[in-house]
């Protein structure tokens, strides 16, 4: 979670619309990866 937040903040520092869109997409991808890893661990 901390790493994900760092990625989001570092992109948001650019403070551009594109940067925020990219950041939100990375957040969604990161959450998908987390979900996949949880299923694999079970």
mmCIF file of N, CA and C in Angstrom:
data_model
loop_
_atom_site.group_PDB
_atom_site.id
_atom_site.type_symbol
_atom_site.label_atom_id
_atom_site.label_comp_id
_atom_site.label_asym_id
_atom_site.label_seq_id
_atom_site.Cartn_x
_atom_site.Cartn_y
_atom_site.Cartn_z
ATOM 1 N N UNK A 1 0.849 -1.206 0.000
ATOM 2 C CA UNK A 1 0.000 0.000 0.000
ATOM 3 C C UNK A 1 0.881 1.253 0.000
ATOM 4 N N UNK A 2 1.941 1.205 0.793
ATOM 5 C CA UNK A 2 2.836 2.371 0.862
ATOM 6 C C UNK A 2 3.494 2.623 -0.491
ATOM 7 N N UNK A 3 3.958 1.546 -1.129
ATOM 8 C CA UNK A 3 4.610 1.693 -2.429
ATOM 9 C C UNK A 3 3.634 2.260 -3.459
ATOM 10 N N UNK A 4 2.389 1.777 -3.404
ATOM 11 C CA UNK A 4 1.388 2.238 -4.349
ATOM 12 C C UNK A 4 1.142 3.735 -4.153
ATOM 13 N N UNK A 5 1.070 4.152 -2.898
ATOM 14 C CA UNK A 5 0.820 5.563 -2.602
ATOM 15 C C UNK A 5 1.997 6.413 -3.095
ATOM 16 N N UNK A 6 3.201 5.898 -2.944
ATOM 17 C CA UNK A 6 4.392 6.626 -3.386
ATOM 18 C C UNK A 6 4.364 6.831 -4.896
ATOM 19 N N UNK A 7 3.976 5.775 -5.626
ATOM 20 C CA UNK A 7 3.883 5.883 -7.085
ATOM 21 C C UNK A 7 2.869 6.955 -7.455
ATOM 22 N N UNK A 8 1.727 6.929 -6.778
ATOM 23 C CA UNK A 8 0.662 7.880 -7.079
ATOM 24 C C UNK A 8 1.121 9.306 -6.787
ATOM 25 N N UNK A 9 1.746 9.495 -5.617
ATOM 26 C CA UNK A 9 2.195 10.839 -5.235
ATOM 27 C C UNK A 9 3.270 11.354 -6.186
ATOM 28 N N UNK A 10 4.211 10.483 -6.575
ATOM 29 C CA UNK A 10 5.296 10.930 -7.450
ATOM 30 C C UNK A 10 4.762 11.364 -8.807
ATOM 31 N N UNK A 11 3.718 10.674 -9.281
ATOM 32 C CA UNK A 11 3.126 11.075 -10.554
ATOM 33 C C UNK A 11 2.292 12.347 -10.386
ATOM 34 N N UNK A 12 1.638 12.461 -9.249
ATOM 35 C CA UNK A 12 0.763 13.608 -9.041
ATOM 36 C C UNK A 12 1.583 14.890 -8.866
ATOM 37 N N UNK A 13 2.840 14.752 -8.503
ATOM 38 C CA UNK A 13 3.699 15.927 -8.338
ATOM 39 C C UNK A 13 3.767 16.713 -9.652
ATOM 40 N N UNK A 14 3.699 16.009 -10.777
ATOM 41 C CA UNK A 14 3.717 16.690 -12.071
ATOM 42 C C UNK A 14 2.523 17.627 -12.196
ATOM 43 N N UNK A 15 1.449 17.259 -11.485
ATOM 44 C CA UNK A 15 0.263 18.124 -11.412
ATOM 45 C C UNK A 15 -0.323 18.417 -12.785
ATOM 46 N N UNK A 16 -0.322 17.404 -13.646
ATOM 47 C CA UNK A 16 -0.960 17.555 -14.947
ATOM 48 C C UNK A 16 -2.141 16.601 -15.019
ATOM 49 N N UNK A 17 -3.076 16.906 -15.870
ATOM 50 C CA UNK A 17 -4.241 16.029 -16.028
ATOM 51 C C UNK A 17 -3.784 14.641 -16.465
ATOM 52 N N UNK A 18 -2.874 14.583 -17.431
ATOM 53 C CA UNK A 18 -2.380 13.299 -17.912
ATOM 54 C C UNK A 18 -1.717 12.527 -16.784
ATOM 55 N N UNK A 19 -0.964 13.233 -15.963
ATOM 56 C CA UNK A 19 -0.270 12.576 -14.851
ATOM 57 C C UNK A 19 -1.253 11.932 -13.896
ATOM 58 N N UNK A 20 -2.351 12.624 -13.616
ATOM 59 C CA UNK A 20 -3.332 12.078 -12.688
ATOM 60 C C UNK A 20 -4.052 10.885 -13.304
ATOM 61 N N UNK A 21 -4.321 10.960 -14.616
ATOM 62 C CA UNK A 21 -4.981 9.843 -15.303
ATOM 63 C C UNK A 21 -4.070 8.618 -15.248
ATOM 64 N N UNK A 22 -2.791 8.807 -15.546
ATOM 65 C CA UNK A 22 -1.834 7.698 -15.511
ATOM 66 C C UNK A 22 -1.758 7.124 -14.106
ATOM 67 N N UNK A 23 -1.729 7.993 -13.114
ATOM 68 C CA UNK A 23 -1.624 7.544 -11.729
ATOM 69 C C UNK A 23 -2.826 6.690 -11.352
ATOM 70 N N UNK A 24 -4.007 7.121 -11.744
ATOM 71 C CA UNK A 24 -5.215 6.359 -11.403
ATOM 72 C C UNK A 24 -5.197 5.009 -12.100
ATOM 73 N N UNK A 25 -4.684 4.967 -13.330
ATOM 74 C CA UNK A 25 -4.603 3.694 -14.042
ATOM 75 C C UNK A 25 -3.610 2.763 -13.349
ATOM 76 N N UNK A 26 -2.484 3.317 -12.901
ATOM 77 C CA UNK A 26 -1.500 2.498 -12.189
ATOM 78 C C UNK A 26 -2.084 1.971 -10.893
ATOM 79 N N UNK A 27 -2.885 2.786 -10.226
ATOM 80 C CA UNK A 27 -3.524 2.349 -8.982
ATOM 81 C C UNK A 27 -4.439 1.160 -9.261
ATOM 82 N N UNK A 28 -5.208 1.233 -10.335
ATOM 83 C CA UNK A 28 -6.114 0.136 -10.672
ATOM 84 C C UNK A 28 -5.323 -1.121 -10.998
ATOM 85 N N UNK A 29 -4.239 -0.972 -11.749
ATOM 86 C CA UNK A 29 -3.399 -2.123 -12.094
ATOM 87 C C UNK A 29 -2.794 -2.722 -10.830
ATOM 88 N N UNK A 30 -2.313 -1.859 -9.934
ATOM 89 C CA UNK A 30 -1.707 -2.339 -8.697
ATOM 90 C C UNK A 30 -2.710 -3.127 -7.872
ATOM 91 N N UNK A 31 -3.952 -2.668 -7.839
ATOM 92 C CA UNK A 31 -4.974 -3.373 -7.075
ATOM 93 C C UNK A 31 -5.284 -4.725 -7.715
ATOM 94 N N UNK A 32 -5.288 -4.776 -9.036
ATOM 95 C CA UNK A 32 -5.504 -6.051 -9.725
ATOM 96 C C UNK A 32 -4.376 -7.019 -9.397
ATOM 97 N N UNK A 33 -3.151 -6.533 -9.403
ATOM 98 C CA UNK A 33 -1.997 -7.370 -9.085
ATOM 99 C C UNK A 33 -2.117 -7.902 -7.658
ATOM 100 N N UNK A 34 -2.514 -7.036 -6.726
ATOM 101 C CA UNK A 34 -2.692 -7.458 -5.332
ATOM 102 C C UNK A 34 -3.725 -8.573 -5.246
ATOM 103 N N UNK A 35 -4.825 -8.415 -5.966
ATOM 104 C CA UNK A 35 -5.897 -9.411 -5.939
ATOM 105 C C UNK A 35 -5.393 -10.742 -6.490
ATOM 106 N N UNK A 36 -4.667 -10.694 -7.606
ATOM 107 C CA UNK A 36 -4.134 -11.917 -8.216
ATOM 108 C C UNK A 36 -3.180 -12.609 -7.250
ATOM 109 N N UNK A 37 -2.314 -11.839 -6.610
ATOM 110 C CA UNK A 37 -1.347 -12.425 -5.674
ATOM 111 C C UNK A 37 -2.060 -13.085 -4.503
ATOM 112 N N UNK A 38 -3.156 -12.482 -4.034
ATOM 113 C CA UNK A 38 -3.894 -13.066 -2.915
ATOM 114 C C UNK A 38 -4.466 -14.422 -3.312
ATOM 115 N N UNK A 39 -5.009 -14.520 -4.530
ATOM 116 C CA UNK A 39 -5.572 -15.787 -4.992
ATOM 117 C C UNK A 39 -4.475 -16.836 -5.146
ATOM 118 N N UNK A 40 -3.309 -16.419 -5.600
ATOM 119 C CA UNK A 40 -2.205 -17.362 -5.789
ATOM 120 C C UNK A 40 -1.683 -17.877 -4.452
ATOM 121 N N UNK A 41 -1.740 -17.026 -3.419
ATOM 122 C CA UNK A 41 -1.227 -17.434 -2.109
ATOM 123 C C UNK A 41 -2.135 -18.468 -1.452
ATOM 124 N N UNK A 42 -3.430 -18.415 -1.760
ATOM 125 C CA UNK A 42 -4.376 -19.332 -1.119
ATOM 126 C C UNK A 42 -4.203 -20.766 -1.625
#
